[in-house]
mmCIF file of C-alpha atoms and ligand atoms in Angstrom:
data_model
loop_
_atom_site.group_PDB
_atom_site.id
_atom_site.type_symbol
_atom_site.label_atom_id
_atom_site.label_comp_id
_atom_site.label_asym_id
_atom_site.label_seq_id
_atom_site.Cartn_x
_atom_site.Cartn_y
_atom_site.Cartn_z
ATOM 1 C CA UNK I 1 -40.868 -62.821 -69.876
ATOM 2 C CA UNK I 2 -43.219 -64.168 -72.420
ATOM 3 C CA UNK I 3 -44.590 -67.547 -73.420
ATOM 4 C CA UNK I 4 -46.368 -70.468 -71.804
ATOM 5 C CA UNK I 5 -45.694 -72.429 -69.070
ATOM 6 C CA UNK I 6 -47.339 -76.000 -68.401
ATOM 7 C CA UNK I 7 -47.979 -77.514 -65.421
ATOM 8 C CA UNK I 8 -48.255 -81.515 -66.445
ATOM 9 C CA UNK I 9 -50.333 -83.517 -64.335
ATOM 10 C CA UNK I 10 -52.684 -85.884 -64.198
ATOM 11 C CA UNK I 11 -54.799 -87.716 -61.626
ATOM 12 C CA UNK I 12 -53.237 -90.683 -62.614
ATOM 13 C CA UNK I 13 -50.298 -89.544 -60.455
ATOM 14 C CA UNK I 14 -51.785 -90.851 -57.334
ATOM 15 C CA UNK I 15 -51.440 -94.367 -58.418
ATOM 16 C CA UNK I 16 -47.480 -93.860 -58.096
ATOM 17 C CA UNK I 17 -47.523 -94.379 -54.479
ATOM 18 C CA UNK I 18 -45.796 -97.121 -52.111
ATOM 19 C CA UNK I 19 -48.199 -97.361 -49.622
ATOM 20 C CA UNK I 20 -49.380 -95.228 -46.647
ATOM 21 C CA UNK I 21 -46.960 -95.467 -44.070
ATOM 22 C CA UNK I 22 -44.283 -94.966 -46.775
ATOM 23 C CA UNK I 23 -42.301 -90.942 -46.468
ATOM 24 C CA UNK I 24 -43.037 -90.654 -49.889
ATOM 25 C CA UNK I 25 -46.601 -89.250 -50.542
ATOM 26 C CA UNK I 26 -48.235 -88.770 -53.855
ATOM 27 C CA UNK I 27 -51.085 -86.204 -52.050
ATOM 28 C CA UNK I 28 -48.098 -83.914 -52.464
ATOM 29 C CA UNK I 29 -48.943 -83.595 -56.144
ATOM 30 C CA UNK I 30 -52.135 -82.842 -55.836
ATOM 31 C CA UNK I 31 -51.765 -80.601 -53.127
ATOM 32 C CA UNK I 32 -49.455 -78.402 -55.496
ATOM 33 C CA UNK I 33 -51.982 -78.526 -58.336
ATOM 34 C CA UNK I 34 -54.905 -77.528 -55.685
ATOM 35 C CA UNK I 35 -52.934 -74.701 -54.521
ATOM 36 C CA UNK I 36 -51.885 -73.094 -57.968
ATOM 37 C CA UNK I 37 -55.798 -73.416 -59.337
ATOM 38 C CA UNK I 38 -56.619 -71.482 -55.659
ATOM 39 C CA UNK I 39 -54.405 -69.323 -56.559
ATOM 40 C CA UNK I 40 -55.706 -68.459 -59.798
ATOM 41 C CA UNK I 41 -52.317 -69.542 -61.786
ATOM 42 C CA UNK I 42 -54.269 -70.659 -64.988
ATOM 43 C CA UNK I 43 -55.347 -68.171 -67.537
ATOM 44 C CA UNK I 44 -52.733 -66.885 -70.189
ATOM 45 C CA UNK I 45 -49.345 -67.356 -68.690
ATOM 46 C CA UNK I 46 -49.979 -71.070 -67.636
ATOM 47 C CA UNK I 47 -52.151 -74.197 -68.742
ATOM 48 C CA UNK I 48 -53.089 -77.434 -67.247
ATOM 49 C CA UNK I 49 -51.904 -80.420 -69.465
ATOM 50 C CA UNK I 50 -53.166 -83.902 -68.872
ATOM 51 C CA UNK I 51 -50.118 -86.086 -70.083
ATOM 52 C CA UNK I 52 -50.572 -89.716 -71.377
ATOM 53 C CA UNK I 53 -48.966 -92.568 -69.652
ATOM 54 C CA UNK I 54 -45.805 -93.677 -71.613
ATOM 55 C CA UNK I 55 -45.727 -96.239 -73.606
ATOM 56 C CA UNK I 56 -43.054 -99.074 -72.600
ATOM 57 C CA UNK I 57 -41.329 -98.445 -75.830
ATOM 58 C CA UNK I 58 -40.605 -94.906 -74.175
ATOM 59 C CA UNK I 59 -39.247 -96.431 -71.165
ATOM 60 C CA UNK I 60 -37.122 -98.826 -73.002
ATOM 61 C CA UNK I 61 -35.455 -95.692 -74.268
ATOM 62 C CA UNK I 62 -33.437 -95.895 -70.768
ATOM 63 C CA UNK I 63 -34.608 -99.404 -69.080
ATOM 64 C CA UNK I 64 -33.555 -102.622 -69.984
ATOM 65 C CA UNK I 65 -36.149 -105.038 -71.292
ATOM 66 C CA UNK I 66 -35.202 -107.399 -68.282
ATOM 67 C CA UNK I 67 -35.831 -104.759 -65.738
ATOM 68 C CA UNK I 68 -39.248 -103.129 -67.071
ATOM 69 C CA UNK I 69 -40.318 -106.781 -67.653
ATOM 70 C CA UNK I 70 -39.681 -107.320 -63.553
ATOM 71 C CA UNK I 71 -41.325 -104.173 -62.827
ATOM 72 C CA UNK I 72 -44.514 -105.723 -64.515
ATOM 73 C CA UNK I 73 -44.542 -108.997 -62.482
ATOM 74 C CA UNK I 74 -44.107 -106.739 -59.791
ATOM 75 C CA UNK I 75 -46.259 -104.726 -60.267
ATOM 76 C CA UNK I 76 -48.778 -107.314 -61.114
ATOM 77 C CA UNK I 77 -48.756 -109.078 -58.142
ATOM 78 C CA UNK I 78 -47.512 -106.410 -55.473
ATOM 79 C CA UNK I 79 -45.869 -107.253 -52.321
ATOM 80 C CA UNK I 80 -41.925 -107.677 -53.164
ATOM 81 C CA UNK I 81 -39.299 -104.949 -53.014
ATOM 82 C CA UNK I 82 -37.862 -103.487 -56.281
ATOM 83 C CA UNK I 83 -34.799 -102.689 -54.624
ATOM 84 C CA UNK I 84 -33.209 -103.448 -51.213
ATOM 85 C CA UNK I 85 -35.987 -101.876 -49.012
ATOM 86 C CA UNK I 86 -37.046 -98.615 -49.802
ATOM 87 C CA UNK I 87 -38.934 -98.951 -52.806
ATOM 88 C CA UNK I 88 -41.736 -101.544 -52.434
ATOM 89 C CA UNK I 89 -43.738 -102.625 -55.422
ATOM 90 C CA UNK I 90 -47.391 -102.256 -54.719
ATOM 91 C CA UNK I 91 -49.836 -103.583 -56.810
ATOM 92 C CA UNK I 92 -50.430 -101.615 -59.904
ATOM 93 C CA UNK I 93 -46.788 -99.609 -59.517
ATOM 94 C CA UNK I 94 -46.222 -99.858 -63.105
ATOM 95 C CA UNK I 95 -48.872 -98.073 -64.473
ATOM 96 C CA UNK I 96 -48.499 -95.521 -61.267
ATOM 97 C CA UNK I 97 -44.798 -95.026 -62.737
ATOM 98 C CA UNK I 98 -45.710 -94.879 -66.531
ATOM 99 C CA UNK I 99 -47.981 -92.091 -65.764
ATOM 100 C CA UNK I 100 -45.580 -89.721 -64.332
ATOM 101 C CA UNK I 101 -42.685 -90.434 -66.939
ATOM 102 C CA UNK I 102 -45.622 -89.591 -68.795
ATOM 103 C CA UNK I 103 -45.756 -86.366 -67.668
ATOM 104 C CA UNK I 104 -41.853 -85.580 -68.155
ATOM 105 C CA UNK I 105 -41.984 -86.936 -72.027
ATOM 106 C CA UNK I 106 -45.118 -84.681 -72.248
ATOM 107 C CA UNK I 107 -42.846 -81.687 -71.176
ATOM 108 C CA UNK I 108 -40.209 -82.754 -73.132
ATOM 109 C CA UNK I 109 -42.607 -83.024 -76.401
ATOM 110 C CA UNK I 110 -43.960 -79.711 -75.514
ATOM 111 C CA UNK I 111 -41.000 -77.817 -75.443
ATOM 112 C CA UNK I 112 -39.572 -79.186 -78.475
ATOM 113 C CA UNK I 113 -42.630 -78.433 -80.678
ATOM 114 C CA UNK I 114 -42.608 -75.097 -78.700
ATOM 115 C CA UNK I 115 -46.514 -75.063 -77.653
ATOM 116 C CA UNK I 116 -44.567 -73.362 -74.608
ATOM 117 C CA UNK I 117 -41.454 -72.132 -73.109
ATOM 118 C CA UNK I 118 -41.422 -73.721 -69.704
ATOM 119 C CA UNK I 119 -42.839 -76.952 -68.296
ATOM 120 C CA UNK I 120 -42.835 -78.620 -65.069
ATOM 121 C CA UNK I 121 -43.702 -82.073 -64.065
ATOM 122 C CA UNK I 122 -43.965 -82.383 -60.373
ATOM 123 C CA UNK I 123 -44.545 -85.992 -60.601
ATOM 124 C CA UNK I 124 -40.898 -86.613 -62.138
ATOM 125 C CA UNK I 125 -37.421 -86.352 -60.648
ATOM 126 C CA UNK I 126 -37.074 -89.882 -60.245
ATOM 127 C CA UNK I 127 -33.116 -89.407 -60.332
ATOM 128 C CA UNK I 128 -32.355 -92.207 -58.587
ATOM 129 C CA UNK I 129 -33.323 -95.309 -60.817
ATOM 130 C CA UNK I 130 -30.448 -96.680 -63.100
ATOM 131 C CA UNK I 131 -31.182 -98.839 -66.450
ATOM 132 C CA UNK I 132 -31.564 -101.917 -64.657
ATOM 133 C CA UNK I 133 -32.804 -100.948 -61.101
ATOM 134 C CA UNK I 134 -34.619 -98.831 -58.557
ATOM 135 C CA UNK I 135 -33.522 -97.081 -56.025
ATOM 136 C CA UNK I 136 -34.685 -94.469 -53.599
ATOM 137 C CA UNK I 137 -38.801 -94.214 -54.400
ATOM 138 C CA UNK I 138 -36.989 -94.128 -57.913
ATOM 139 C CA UNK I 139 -38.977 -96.794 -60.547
ATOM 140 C CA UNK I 140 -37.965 -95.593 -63.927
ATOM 141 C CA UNK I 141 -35.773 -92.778 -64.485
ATOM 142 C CA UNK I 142 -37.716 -90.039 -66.169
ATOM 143 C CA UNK I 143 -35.182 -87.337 -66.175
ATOM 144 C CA UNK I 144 -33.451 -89.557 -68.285
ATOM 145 C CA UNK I 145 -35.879 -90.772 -70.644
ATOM 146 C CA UNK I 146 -36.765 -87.118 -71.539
ATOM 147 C CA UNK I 147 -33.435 -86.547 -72.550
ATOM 148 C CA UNK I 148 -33.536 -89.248 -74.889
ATOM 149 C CA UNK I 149 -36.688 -87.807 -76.180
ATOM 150 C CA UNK I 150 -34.929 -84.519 -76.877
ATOM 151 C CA UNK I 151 -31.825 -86.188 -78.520
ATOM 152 C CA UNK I 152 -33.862 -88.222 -80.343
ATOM 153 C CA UNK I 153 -36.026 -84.549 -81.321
ATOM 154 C CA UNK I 154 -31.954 -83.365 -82.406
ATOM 155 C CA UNK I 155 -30.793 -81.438 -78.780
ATOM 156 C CA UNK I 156 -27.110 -81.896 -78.243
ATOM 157 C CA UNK I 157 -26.186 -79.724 -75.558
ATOM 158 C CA UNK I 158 -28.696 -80.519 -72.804
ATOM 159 C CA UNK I 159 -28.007 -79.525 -69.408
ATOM 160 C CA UNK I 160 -29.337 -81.681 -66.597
ATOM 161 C CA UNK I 161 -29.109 -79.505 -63.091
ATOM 162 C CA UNK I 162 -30.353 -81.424 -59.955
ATOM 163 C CA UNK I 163 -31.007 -79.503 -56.641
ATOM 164 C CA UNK I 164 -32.402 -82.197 -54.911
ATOM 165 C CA UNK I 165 -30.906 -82.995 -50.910
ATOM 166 C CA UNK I 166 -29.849 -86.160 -52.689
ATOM 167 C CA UNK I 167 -27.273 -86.666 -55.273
ATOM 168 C CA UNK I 168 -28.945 -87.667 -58.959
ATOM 169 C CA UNK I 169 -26.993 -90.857 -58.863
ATOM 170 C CA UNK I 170 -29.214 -92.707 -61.768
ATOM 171 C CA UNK I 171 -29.352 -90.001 -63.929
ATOM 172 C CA UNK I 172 -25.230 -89.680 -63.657
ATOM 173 C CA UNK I 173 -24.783 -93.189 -64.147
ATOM 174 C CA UNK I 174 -26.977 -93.251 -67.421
ATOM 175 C CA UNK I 175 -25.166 -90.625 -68.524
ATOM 176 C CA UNK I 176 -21.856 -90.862 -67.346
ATOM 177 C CA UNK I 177 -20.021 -91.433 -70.904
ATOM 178 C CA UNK I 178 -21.855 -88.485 -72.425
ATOM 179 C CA UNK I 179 -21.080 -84.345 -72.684
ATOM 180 C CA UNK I 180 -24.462 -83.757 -71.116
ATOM 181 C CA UNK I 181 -23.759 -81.284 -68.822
ATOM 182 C CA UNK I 182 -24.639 -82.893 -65.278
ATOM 183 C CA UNK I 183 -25.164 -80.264 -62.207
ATOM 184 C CA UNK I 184 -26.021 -82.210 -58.845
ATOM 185 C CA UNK I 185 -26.061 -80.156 -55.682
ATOM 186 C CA UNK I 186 -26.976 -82.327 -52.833
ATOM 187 C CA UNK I 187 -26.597 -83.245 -48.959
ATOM 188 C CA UNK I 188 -22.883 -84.968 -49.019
ATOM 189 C CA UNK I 189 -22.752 -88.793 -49.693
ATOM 190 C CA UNK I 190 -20.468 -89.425 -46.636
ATOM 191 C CA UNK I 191 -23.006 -91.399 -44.410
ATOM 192 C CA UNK I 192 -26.089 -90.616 -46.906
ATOM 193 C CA UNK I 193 -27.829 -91.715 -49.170
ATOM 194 C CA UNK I 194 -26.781 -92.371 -51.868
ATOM 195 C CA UNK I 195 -23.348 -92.139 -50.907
ATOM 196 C CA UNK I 196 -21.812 -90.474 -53.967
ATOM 197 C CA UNK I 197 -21.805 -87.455 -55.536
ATOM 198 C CA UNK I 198 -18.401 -86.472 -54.732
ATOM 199 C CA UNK I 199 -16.163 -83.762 -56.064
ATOM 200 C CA UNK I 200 -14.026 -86.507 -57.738
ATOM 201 C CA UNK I 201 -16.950 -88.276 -60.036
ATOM 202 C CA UNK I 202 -16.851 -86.291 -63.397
ATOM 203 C CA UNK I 203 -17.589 -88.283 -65.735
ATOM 204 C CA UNK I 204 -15.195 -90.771 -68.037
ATOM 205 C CA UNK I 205 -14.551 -90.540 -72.086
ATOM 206 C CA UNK I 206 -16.185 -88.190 -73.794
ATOM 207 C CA UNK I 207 -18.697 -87.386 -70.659
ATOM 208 C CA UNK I 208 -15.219 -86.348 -68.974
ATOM 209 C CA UNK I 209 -15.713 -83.164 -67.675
ATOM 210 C CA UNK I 210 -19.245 -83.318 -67.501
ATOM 211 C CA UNK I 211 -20.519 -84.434 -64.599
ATOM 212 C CA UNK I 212 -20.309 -82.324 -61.743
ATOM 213 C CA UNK I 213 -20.966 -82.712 -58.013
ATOM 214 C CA UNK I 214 -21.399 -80.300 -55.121
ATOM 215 C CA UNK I 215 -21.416 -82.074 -52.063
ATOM 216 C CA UNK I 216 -22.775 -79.743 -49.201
ATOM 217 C CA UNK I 217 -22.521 -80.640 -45.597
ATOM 218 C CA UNK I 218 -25.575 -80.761 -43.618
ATOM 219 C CA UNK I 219 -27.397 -77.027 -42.492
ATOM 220 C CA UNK I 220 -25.974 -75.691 -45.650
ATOM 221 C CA UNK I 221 -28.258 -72.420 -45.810
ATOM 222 C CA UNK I 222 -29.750 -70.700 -48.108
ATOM 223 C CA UNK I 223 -26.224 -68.315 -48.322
ATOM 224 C CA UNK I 224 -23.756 -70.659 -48.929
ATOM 225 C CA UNK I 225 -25.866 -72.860 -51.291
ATOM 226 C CA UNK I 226 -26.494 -69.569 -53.338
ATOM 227 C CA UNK I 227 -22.742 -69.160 -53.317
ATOM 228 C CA UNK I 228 -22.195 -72.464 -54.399
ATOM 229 C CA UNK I 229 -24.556 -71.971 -56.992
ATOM 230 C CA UNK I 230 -23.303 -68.722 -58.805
ATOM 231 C CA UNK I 231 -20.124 -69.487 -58.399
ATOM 232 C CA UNK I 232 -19.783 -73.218 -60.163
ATOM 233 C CA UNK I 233 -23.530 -73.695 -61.564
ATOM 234 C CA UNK I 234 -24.183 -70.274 -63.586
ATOM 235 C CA UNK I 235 -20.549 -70.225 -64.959
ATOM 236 C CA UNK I 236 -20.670 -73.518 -66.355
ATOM 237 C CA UNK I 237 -24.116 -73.387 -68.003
ATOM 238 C CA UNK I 238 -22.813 -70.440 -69.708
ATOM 239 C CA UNK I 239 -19.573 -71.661 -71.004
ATOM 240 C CA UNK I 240 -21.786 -74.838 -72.116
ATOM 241 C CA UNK I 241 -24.535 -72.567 -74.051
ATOM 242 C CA UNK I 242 -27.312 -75.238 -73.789
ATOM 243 C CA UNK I 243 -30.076 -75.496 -75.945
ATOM 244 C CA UNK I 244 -32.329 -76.790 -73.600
ATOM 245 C CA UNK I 245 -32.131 -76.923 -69.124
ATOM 246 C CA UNK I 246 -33.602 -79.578 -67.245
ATOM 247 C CA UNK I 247 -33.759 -78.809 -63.612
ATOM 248 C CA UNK I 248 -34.742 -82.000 -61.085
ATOM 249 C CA UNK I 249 -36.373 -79.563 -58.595
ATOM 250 C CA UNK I 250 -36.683 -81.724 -55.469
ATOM 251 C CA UNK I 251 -37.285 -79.331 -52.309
ATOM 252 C CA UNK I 252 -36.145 -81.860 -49.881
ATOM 253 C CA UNK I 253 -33.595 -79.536 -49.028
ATOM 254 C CA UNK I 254 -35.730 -77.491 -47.315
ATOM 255 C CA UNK I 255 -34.978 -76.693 -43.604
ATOM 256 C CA UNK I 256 -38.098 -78.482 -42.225
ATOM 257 C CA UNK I 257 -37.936 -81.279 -44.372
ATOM 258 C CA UNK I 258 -37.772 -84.855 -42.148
ATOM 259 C CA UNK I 259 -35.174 -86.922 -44.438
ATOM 260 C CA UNK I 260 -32.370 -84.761 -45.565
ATOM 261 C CA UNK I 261 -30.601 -81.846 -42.900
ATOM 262 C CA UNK I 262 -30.088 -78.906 -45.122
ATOM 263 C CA UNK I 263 -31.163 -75.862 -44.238
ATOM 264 C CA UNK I 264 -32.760 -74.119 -47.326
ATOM 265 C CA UNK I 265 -35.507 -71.852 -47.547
ATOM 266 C CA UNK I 266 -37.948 -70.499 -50.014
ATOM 267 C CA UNK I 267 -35.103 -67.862 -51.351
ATOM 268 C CA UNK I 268 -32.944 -70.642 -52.682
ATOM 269 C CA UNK I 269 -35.629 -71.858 -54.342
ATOM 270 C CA UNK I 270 -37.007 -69.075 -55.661
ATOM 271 C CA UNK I 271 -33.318 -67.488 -56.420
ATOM 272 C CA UNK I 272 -32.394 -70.407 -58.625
ATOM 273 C CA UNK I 273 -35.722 -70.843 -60.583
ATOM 274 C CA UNK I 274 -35.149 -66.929 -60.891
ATOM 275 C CA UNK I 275 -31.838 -67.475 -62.431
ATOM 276 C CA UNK I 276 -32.321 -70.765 -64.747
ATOM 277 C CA UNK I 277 -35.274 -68.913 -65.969
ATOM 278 C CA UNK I 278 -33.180 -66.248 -67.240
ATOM 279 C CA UNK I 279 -30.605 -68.638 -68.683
ATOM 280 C CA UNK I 280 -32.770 -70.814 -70.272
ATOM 281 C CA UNK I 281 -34.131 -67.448 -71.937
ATOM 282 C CA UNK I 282 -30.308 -66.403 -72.784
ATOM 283 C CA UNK I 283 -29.602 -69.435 -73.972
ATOM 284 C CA UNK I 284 -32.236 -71.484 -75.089
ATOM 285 C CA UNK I 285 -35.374 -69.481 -76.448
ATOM 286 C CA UNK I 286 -36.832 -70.258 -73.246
ATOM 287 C CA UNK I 287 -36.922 -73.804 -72.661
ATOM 288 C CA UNK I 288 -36.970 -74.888 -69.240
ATOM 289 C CA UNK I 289 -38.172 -78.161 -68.337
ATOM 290 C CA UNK I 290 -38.436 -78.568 -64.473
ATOM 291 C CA UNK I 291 -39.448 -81.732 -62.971
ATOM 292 C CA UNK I 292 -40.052 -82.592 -58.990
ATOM 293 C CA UNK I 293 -38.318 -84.918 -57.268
ATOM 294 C CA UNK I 294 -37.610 -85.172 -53.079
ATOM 295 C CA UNK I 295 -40.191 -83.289 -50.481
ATOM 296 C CA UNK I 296 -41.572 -85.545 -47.759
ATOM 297 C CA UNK I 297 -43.643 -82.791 -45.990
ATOM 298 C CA UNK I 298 -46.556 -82.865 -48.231
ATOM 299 C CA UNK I 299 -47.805 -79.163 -46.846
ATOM 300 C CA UNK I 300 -44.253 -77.478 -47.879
ATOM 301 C CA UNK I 301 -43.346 -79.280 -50.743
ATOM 302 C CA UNK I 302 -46.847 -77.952 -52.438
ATOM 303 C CA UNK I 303 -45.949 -74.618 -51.125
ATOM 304 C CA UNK I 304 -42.302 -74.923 -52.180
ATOM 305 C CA UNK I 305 -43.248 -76.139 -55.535
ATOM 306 C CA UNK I 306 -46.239 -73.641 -56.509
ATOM 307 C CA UNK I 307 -43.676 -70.805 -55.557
ATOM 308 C CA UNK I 308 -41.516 -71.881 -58.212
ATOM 309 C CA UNK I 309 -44.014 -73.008 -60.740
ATOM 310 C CA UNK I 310 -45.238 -68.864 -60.131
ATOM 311 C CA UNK I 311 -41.614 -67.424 -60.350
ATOM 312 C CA UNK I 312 -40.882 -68.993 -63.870
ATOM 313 C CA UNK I 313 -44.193 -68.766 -65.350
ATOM 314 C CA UNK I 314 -44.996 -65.103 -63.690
ATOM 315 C CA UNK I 315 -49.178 -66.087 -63.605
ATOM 316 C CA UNK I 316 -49.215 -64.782 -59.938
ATOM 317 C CA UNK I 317 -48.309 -60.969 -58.389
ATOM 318 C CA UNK I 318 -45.401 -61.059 -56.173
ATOM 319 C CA UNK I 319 -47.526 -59.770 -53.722
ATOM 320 C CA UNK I 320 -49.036 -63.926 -53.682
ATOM 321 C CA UNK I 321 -45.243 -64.870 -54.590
ATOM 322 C CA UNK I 322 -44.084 -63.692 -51.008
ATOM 323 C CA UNK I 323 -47.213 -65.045 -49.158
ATOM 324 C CA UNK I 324 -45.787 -68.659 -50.115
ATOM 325 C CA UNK I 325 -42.226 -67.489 -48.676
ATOM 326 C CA UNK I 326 -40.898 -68.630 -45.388
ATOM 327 C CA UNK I 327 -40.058 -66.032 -43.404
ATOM 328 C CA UNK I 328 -37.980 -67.665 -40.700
ATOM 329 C CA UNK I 329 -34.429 -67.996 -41.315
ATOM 330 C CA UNK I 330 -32.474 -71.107 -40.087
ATOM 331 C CA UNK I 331 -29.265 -70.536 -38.188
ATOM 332 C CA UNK I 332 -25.916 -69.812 -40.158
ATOM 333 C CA UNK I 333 -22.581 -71.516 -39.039
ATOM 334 C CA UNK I 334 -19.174 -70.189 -40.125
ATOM 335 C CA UNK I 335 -18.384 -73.773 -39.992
ATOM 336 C CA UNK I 336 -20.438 -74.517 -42.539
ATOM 337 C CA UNK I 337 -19.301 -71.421 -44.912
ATOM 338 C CA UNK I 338 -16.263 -72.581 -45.152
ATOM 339 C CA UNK I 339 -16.971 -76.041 -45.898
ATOM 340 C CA UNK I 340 -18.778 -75.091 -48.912
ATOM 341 C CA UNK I 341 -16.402 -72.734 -49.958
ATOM 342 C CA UNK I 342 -13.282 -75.284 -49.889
ATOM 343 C CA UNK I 343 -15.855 -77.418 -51.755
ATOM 344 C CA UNK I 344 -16.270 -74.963 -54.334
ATOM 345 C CA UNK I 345 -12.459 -74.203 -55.116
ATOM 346 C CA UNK I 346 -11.931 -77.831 -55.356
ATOM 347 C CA UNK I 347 -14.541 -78.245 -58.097
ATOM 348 C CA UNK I 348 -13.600 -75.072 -59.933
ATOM 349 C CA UNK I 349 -9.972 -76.963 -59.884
ATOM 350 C CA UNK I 350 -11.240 -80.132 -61.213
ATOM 351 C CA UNK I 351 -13.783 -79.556 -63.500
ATOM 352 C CA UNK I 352 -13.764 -75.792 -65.339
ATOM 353 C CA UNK I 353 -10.470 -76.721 -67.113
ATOM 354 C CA UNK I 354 -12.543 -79.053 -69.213
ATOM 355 C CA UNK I 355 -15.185 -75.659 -70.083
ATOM 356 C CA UNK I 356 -12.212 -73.419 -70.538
ATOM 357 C CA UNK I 357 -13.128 -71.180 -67.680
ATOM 358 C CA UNK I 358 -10.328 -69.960 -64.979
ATOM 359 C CA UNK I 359 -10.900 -70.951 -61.735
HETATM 360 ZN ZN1 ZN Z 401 -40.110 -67.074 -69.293
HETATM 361 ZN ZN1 ZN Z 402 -34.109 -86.283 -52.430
#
């Protein structure tokens, strides 16, 4: 369909790395950016922004003044962890994380003042970090603080769906008291990180209902996370009609990725960017704000992520679409199947009361 879609990013990027032996590589960015211009994705259907880096004020929207005040000494003299081992702060970490919630407040800005209809910020995603810590490669939570942009711009209904192999823990917690409609469709918690996300977290006062959890067990393929998807993700963003969808879009979930055990493929991530494209259209004049998130194999996670920069902002032929498909198909386990659909009737029970849907 119509309109502009940005990709935001900026070299700047680069400087939000943890060091070289650590899974987490910000060549990944670049690599995506590299491969759309190769491509030929820019011309009329999609630009090239170059965001600014936000301004602490920004990140205050979300962080305490403690925490982004220890991130600074941190950051200023590099060397001590910012949480309990897997997110180190290097030297110069704060401006490295500025830049990319950056990007996502870029995105968010965009949207709002409709210069486009779709924008995605592979340097964001950084669902793990809470208001007063990081977690996970997570230093300031810019899925969050782009949703305080937008309230702060007047959105209300704001749906926040998170396909990364890991649950969006931070971005729950933030929002946990709040009808912001939280999707999170991850690798189950029991013996991995984070260890939540479970069927039973939905949310408390008037965010009661609203958060919502699909824990998936691992070599979940690309079948039964579609089925999970249509069945609990599509519904609900309907019955919610959302003004705006934000999509964390880690691809860590891909079969060959080295941290997580699902079993996805290209067609789940091509399938769902497919289908929130079409609902944000539906819905929400076409605003679709996708940020990255998890992929530790720099080669696929470019591939993964230029795929579904192409499928929402249609600047490439199918023809180059299908070139960055896989085309081998992990191994599907009955086992499995039914896993995820016992999940799936247990979070239609719990949570579609509160949406008026039948389960
Ligand atoms: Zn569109
Ligand atoms: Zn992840």
């Amino acid at each position: 369909m119509t309109g502009i879609t940005a990709f935001v990013f900026s070299d700047e990027y680069m400087k939000y790395q943890f060091g070289p032996t650590h899974p987490m590589q910000p060549i990944r960015l670049k690599l995506t950016f590299d491969l759309l211009k190769r491509i030929g994705a820019f011309g009329e259907k999609a630009r090239h922004y170059v965001p600014a880096p936000a301004r602490e004020e920004e990140i205050r929207l979300v962080h305490s003044k403690d925490y982004v005040d220890f991130v600074k000494r941190a950051s200023s003299v590099g060397g001590v962890m910012l949480d309990r081992g897997d997110t180190p702060a290097v030297k110069g970490i704060y401006e490295g994380a500025s830049s990319v919630v950056g990007g996502s407040i870029c995105c968010a800005k965009l949207l709002a003042e409709k210069e486009v209809a779709h924008a995605f910020n592979p340097g964001g995603g950084l669902h793990h970090a809470k208001e007063g810590s990081a977690s996970g490669f997570c230093v300031f939570n810019d899925v969050a603080i782009a949703t305080r942009v937008l309230q702060k711009k007047g959105f209300e209904r704001i749906v926040i769906l998170d396909v990364d192999g890991h649950h969006g823990d931070g971005t729950q917690e933030i929002f946990y008291s709040e009808p912001i409609l939280k999707i999170s469709m991850h690798r189950s918690g029991v013996f991995f990180f984070p260890g939540s996300g479970f069927v039973d977290e939905i949310g408390k006062g008037e965010g009661e209902g609203y958060s919502v959890n699909i824990p998936l067990p691992p070599g979940t393929d690309d079948d039964s996370y579609l089925y999970a998807f249509e069945q609990v993700a599509v519904p609900l963003i309907r019955a919610y009609r959302p003004q705006i969808i934000l999509n964390q879009f880690g691809v860590d979930g891909h079969y060959e990725d080295p941290l997580v055990g699902l079993s996805l493929t290209t067609r789940t991530f091509g399938s769902v960017a497919s289908a929130v494209h079409d609902l944000a259209h539906e819905f929400c004049e076409g605003k679709y704000l996708l940020f990255g998130g998890g992929g530790y194999d720099p080669e696929n996670t470019a591939r993964c992520w230029a795929l579904v920069f192409l499928t929402v902002s249609e600047a490439a032929s199918r023809e180059e679409i299908s070139r960055l498909s896989d085309t081998y198909r992990p191994p599907k386990s009955d086992e499995v199947a039914e896993t995820v659909q016992r999940t799936i009737a247990e979070v239609k029970k719990v949570v579609f009361p509160y949406h008026g849907i039948p389960p």
